[in-house]
Amino acid sequence: MKLFAILPPLEAVAENKLEQGTPLSLEELLKISIFQGVPKPLLEKNLGAVVLRRFRKGEVICREGEQGSTAFYILTGTAQVMIKTPFAHLKTKSTSRWGHLFSKMTSLFVNKRDDPRAQDTIAYIPIDAPVDLSYQDPVATLKIGDLFGEMTCLSFYPRSATVVAGESCEMLEMLQNVLQICQRNPTFKKQLDDNYRERALVTHMKSVPLFKTVSDDYLKQLKAKVTLVSYEPGTVICSEGDTADALYLVRIGFVKVTKAFPGGEMVLSYLPRGSFFGEMGLLGYVQDERRRSLRVPVHIPAKLTLKDQTDPIDVTVADLSNHGALLKTDHPIATNQGLLQFTISIEGTITRVQVQIRRTMESEDSATTIGVEFENMNELQATQIRQIYQKSSTTGVRSASCTALDHVELVRVGFEEMRTMMKLFPSVQEQMKKAAENRESANRYLMSVPRDVPLDDFLDHGLIQAQNLLILDLSKCTRCDACTEACAATHDGVTRLVREGLRYDNYLVATSCRQCMDPLCMVGCPVGSIRRKDSLEIIIEDWCIGCGLCARNCPYGNINMHPFEALEEDHKNPGVMKPVVKKKATTCDLCTDLPEPSCVYACPHDAAHRVDPKSFFGFQGSTPEGVSVSNLETTK
Amino acid sequence: MIIDRTHARWCYFVLIFTGLLALSYLIYVHTSMVPPTGGTILGLIYGILAFLIMAFVSLLGARKKVPAWRIGRATTWLKGHLWLSLLLIPLLLFHSGFKSGGPLTVVIWMIFAIVMASGLLGIILQQMLPRLMTEQVRMETIYDQIDHVLQQVRYETDIQITQLVGPLGVELIVPEGATAAKIKEGIPQPGSEQLKKFYLDRVRPSLDPAVPVDATFNSATKINTFFEEARLVLPPNFHATLDTLRDVMEECRQLERQKTLHHWLHGWLFCHVPLSVLLMVLTLIHIVTALWY
């Protein structure tokens, strides 16, 4: 079906015309369902920011790793979305037949089938489209009504996948302002959500390791019960200490997970699409028996007419089971879903509360004051109350705060649904327990870092590490560069170490992965291939597309792009394969295949050490002069 | 390499071994009434041991060429190089029976003395200079990058001053590998000419990587004094610029200092390494000659 009869047939259009796209008039735009309901003047102002693009079968619409700033909406036809970069991670391996004697290590590109790594459980690759790609066969089809490239458009992340026209197709290519207009349009939003719910939600849930064993039938039932929620950049999704009431799956964007830490805030992770959070709280890993808080969403009563979301509101919560004693609340926030959210601090046991809402600016007499009792509230709220009342409840509080880093869309699976699922599929609970235990042990590790450390220095310099640091004792180092030469000799001539970095007293923290407090390298990875293991070590997954964003984001230059040769179809000669140089991101691998890192082994002056930062900085902070490197734990 | 407690075992070994060598030498002298020479069995044993040690210590250079080979930690090699070299002194003395011998052996003795002296100098320098460099050069960079950093500093300072006072009238040299920046020339303010002249005449010449830093700027105190004096001459609106120039000059001074210290730290090797090779060659000639004749 041709939407635009005024346009010439596709075959007659010159190539360059296709490249440029066709600007659309206001009337033409209004014919398209996604723009219906958008105010005309708003659309008129942004006419140049959306074009109609037409692609022939097999034509490349966008390529993985490329920079971009637009999103595509499919009007007619289909498109194939795929990752063309070979799946592999860089592995250095000693290939010597003489044991470790002549240990020149060879950089090998191996995939997880040949080299399974710990926690390699991800079967689906998240991309910037409403579908996930299977690790086994990373190709999927996009259909009419699908929107792809949202993250590139909104946050300027590199393209996550290559999209090729599956047949002759027409698409709208739009810039950020148009996409934002569309997202604010309830019709369009509903259409996207419905599409997603119908086509991708089950796959998405299947891609989450927690739900691996849940039957398709159950997931199909579940898809109607879950809530799709979106957050603008900087919005707090949940705060540390809040009552846990749901599990969240990241659908679009990045969620920053932080934890309060003595002297600062630690970024535990940036969760990309395909990740989940909230399992620890649901399982009650973090319980506070004496003092609990409950985040309460209350429908704003119709008679309390609010001008906008900033209208000042006052909320009073009385504990009816305790002679109307007032409970502490935080500042209420009106959401755009017509809800008022606030947190009640609860001590001991309560059975019945009453909520009064009024506008602050009005006098007591004229204020709209209504009473809401929890018993009369909807099921969701009642569930939350039950969670508090039931002593046997397993729910707890959030162990960390989660904030939307950019435009974030989440799938919210409520507590009741999770509880039912856990009953029906005990393996879900086991998986959740496992994930929660891993995260809990990582958190415990972090909290075990000595408190007397000058934490500001740690935070400022990004020197809090979970595993290892390469430090050079500058009072011994003769600057002979044997360490970097050894690193290069070990890794096919490409050094992963630069003898420059931050100084900490007489020590130089040389440039190699530091597993920072705030791992900026993870922000924006279009395919979520760089992530932090529970041990906090940075790992780059097989499906890295070599866009180099992580290398650019790393403030210490600790991520290198390692070139390798691959075969790719020649754009000029379809069907002909040609060798091309692709890249994969890599960090210092600590020469894990060898008994000791090469840099340390090759330092003739005993100046290079891999140290456990906990023990090193533990006393470095208080008595720097007394530190003897020979007493440090040199990790192997 | 810092000589610390980790060298204790090597030190004891050398002392004990030297003691044993001396004992064997004294016993030989006591029993045969003449000192051993290269021609005697014991003298030959001393010579063979000395040659083996010389061969081992010479291999340190080769070991550095293959840093990835797991043939012993580099630090162990260097410790062996240092301490076993010291054993050469008693071994060669006992081998020669405390005699200088013919012209070839005299030359060998002389070169050996220089090699040992340069080695000892190297140890002393490596004890002191890394610490000195750490203390004195807080803005240290990779040695090979110093010239590039200096070029970059000069270029950036040129741009900064141009933005303040207008065209400098000199060619702005873009550092290798960098792209020329688009310079927005500033509107000259009162005192601009003064600042321009001050920069071009007094500061900029010392920013040239090819030219050593002027004596006026060879210490942090001198730099501070110089710019304090300049504050009295230049109008207050340029005082912040003077602070920047002072920091720039301090960076250049530190990098120059790094260069100097680096040359001292590694310069002795230019004497030590070639003479060690020559010593090895002459020793081989000595062995062949001794065996042949």
mmCIF file of C-alpha atoms in Angstrom, chain B residues 10-123:
data_model
loop_
_atom_site.group_PDB
_atom_site.id
_atom_site.type_symbol
_atom_site.label_atom_id
_atom_site.label_comp_id
_atom_site.label_asym_id
_atom_site.label_seq_id
_atom_site.Cartn_x
_atom_site.Cartn_y
_atom_site.Cartn_z
ATOM 1 C CA TRP B 10 72.056 -11.975 47.536
ATOM 2 C CA CYS B 11 74.349 -9.960 49.762
ATOM 3 C CA TYR B 12 74.902 -12.897 52.150
ATOM 4 C CA PHE B 13 75.497 -15.206 49.223
ATOM 5 C CA VAL B 14 78.140 -12.908 47.744
ATOM 6 C CA LEU B 15 79.836 -12.431 51.106
ATOM 7 C CA ILE B 16 79.879 -16.163 51.884
ATOM 8 C CA PHE B 17 81.027 -17.086 48.384
ATOM 9 C CA THR B 18 83.770 -14.455 48.510
ATOM 10 C CA GLY B 19 84.814 -15.859 51.881
ATOM 11 C CA LEU B 20 84.975 -19.367 50.434
ATOM 12 C CA LEU B 21 86.969 -18.160 47.439
ATOM 13 C CA ALA B 22 89.377 -16.340 49.719
ATOM 14 C CA LEU B 23 89.702 -19.433 51.904
ATOM 15 C CA SER B 24 90.435 -21.648 48.907
ATOM 16 C CA TYR B 25 92.951 -19.105 47.653
ATOM 17 C CA LEU B 26 94.704 -18.875 51.015
ATOM 18 C CA ILE B 27 94.795 -22.665 51.395
ATOM 19 C CA TYR B 28 96.306 -22.958 47.907
ATOM 20 C CA VAL B 29 98.908 -20.285 48.648
ATOM 21 C CA HIS B 30 99.698 -21.911 51.995
ATOM 22 C CA THR B 31 100.115 -25.382 50.524
ATOM 23 C CA SER B 32 101.907 -24.611 47.263
ATOM 24 C CA MET B 33 103.732 -21.466 48.449
ATOM 25 C CA VAL B 34 102.865 -19.677 45.185
ATOM 26 C CA PRO B 35 99.637 -17.957 44.262
ATOM 27 C CA PRO B 36 97.435 -19.633 41.662
ATOM 28 C CA THR B 37 97.441 -18.210 38.145
ATOM 29 C CA GLY B 38 95.376 -18.843 35.037
ATOM 30 C CA GLY B 39 97.597 -21.784 34.258
ATOM 31 C CA THR B 40 96.879 -23.667 37.472
ATOM 32 C CA ILE B 41 93.817 -25.793 38.026
ATOM 33 C CA LEU B 42 92.421 -23.566 40.761
ATOM 34 C CA GLY B 43 93.223 -20.449 38.737
ATOM 35 C CA LEU B 44 91.482 -21.977 35.761
ATOM 36 C CA ILE B 45 88.430 -22.778 37.905
ATOM 37 C CA TYR B 46 88.372 -19.161 39.060
ATOM 38 C CA GLY B 47 88.618 -18.051 35.425
ATOM 39 C CA ILE B 48 85.842 -20.371 34.253
ATOM 40 C CA LEU B 49 83.570 -19.215 37.077
ATOM 41 C CA ALA B 50 84.349 -15.588 36.243
ATOM 42 C CA PHE B 51 83.577 -16.148 32.578
ATOM 43 C CA LEU B 52 80.293 -17.893 33.345
ATOM 44 C CA ILE B 53 79.281 -15.019 35.585
ATOM 45 C CA MET B 54 80.316 -12.499 32.910
ATOM 46 C CA ALA B 55 78.233 -14.380 30.378
ATOM 47 C CA PHE B 56 75.245 -14.402 32.705
ATOM 48 C CA VAL B 57 75.427 -10.713 33.575
ATOM 49 C CA SER B 58 75.824 -9.855 29.890
ATOM 50 C CA LEU B 59 72.591 -11.680 29.143
ATOM 51 C CA LEU B 60 70.584 -9.077 31.071
ATOM 52 C CA GLY B 61 70.428 -6.919 27.969
ATOM 53 C CA ALA B 62 69.200 -9.847 25.901
ATOM 54 C CA ARG B 63 66.619 -10.714 28.536
ATOM 55 C CA LYS B 64 65.202 -7.195 28.294
ATOM 56 C CA LYS B 65 64.629 -7.725 24.589
ATOM 57 C CA VAL B 66 62.192 -10.552 25.338
ATOM 58 C CA PRO B 67 60.182 -9.174 28.212
ATOM 59 C CA ALA B 68 57.321 -11.605 27.694
ATOM 60 C CA TRP B 69 59.460 -14.722 28.113
ATOM 61 C CA ARG B 70 58.948 -16.394 31.438
ATOM 62 C CA ILE B 71 62.591 -17.092 32.136
ATOM 63 C CA GLY B 72 62.728 -15.579 35.569
ATOM 64 C CA ARG B 73 61.422 -12.308 36.912
ATOM 65 C CA ALA B 74 63.273 -9.304 35.552
ATOM 66 C CA THR B 75 63.944 -8.126 39.054
ATOM 67 C CA THR B 76 65.702 -11.411 39.874
ATOM 68 C CA TRP B 77 67.809 -11.037 36.749
ATOM 69 C CA LEU B 78 68.812 -7.528 37.747
ATOM 70 C CA LYS B 79 69.624 -8.544 41.308
ATOM 71 C CA GLY B 80 71.715 -11.383 39.918
ATOM 72 C CA HIS B 81 73.399 -8.936 37.550
ATOM 73 C CA LEU B 82 74.302 -6.584 40.401
ATOM 74 C CA TRP B 83 75.484 -9.031 42.999
ATOM 75 C CA LEU B 84 77.146 -11.656 40.823
ATOM 76 C CA SER B 85 79.087 -8.874 39.088
ATOM 77 C CA LEU B 86 80.616 -8.062 42.468
ATOM 78 C CA LEU B 87 81.863 -11.653 42.693
ATOM 79 C CA LEU B 88 83.913 -10.982 39.567
ATOM 80 C CA ILE B 89 86.294 -8.796 41.580
ATOM 81 C CA PRO B 90 87.639 -11.548 43.880
ATOM 82 C CA LEU B 91 87.379 -14.168 41.138
ATOM 83 C CA LEU B 92 89.462 -12.176 38.647
ATOM 84 C CA LEU B 93 91.936 -11.116 41.298
ATOM 85 C CA PHE B 94 92.423 -14.716 42.424
ATOM 86 C CA HIS B 95 92.485 -15.909 38.804
ATOM 87 C CA SER B 96 95.272 -13.499 37.986
ATOM 88 C CA GLY B 97 97.108 -13.983 41.254
ATOM 89 C CA PHE B 98 96.919 -10.224 41.809
ATOM 90 C CA LYS B 99 99.075 -9.569 38.735
ATOM 91 C CA SER B 100 98.195 -7.325 35.823
ATOM 92 C CA GLY B 101 99.672 -9.697 33.205
ATOM 93 C CA GLY B 102 100.359 -8.781 29.561
ATOM 94 C CA PRO B 103 99.061 -5.835 27.501
ATOM 95 C CA LEU B 104 95.749 -7.548 26.693
ATOM 96 C CA THR B 105 94.988 -8.355 30.306
ATOM 97 C CA VAL B 106 95.990 -4.844 31.326
ATOM 98 C CA VAL B 107 93.429 -3.493 28.870
ATOM 99 C CA ILE B 108 90.884 -6.004 30.181
ATOM 100 C CA TRP B 109 91.591 -4.881 33.754
ATOM 101 C CA MET B 110 91.150 -1.234 32.783
ATOM 102 C CA ILE B 111 87.896 -1.821 30.953
ATOM 103 C CA PHE B 112 86.662 -4.038 33.771
ATOM 104 C CA ALA B 113 87.383 -1.242 36.231
ATOM 105 C CA ILE B 114 85.447 1.280 34.123
ATOM 106 C CA VAL B 115 82.522 -1.102 33.655
ATOM 107 C CA MET B 116 82.375 -1.798 37.374
ATOM 108 C CA ALA B 117 82.672 1.891 38.215
ATOM 109 C CA SER B 118 79.965 2.872 35.747
ATOM 110 C CA GLY B 119 77.774 0.101 37.112
ATOM 111 C CA LEU B 120 78.264 1.352 40.655
ATOM 112 C CA LEU B 121 77.504 4.869 39.459
ATOM 113 C CA GLY B 122 74.337 3.501 37.887
ATOM 114 C CA ILE B 123 73.290 1.905 41.183
#
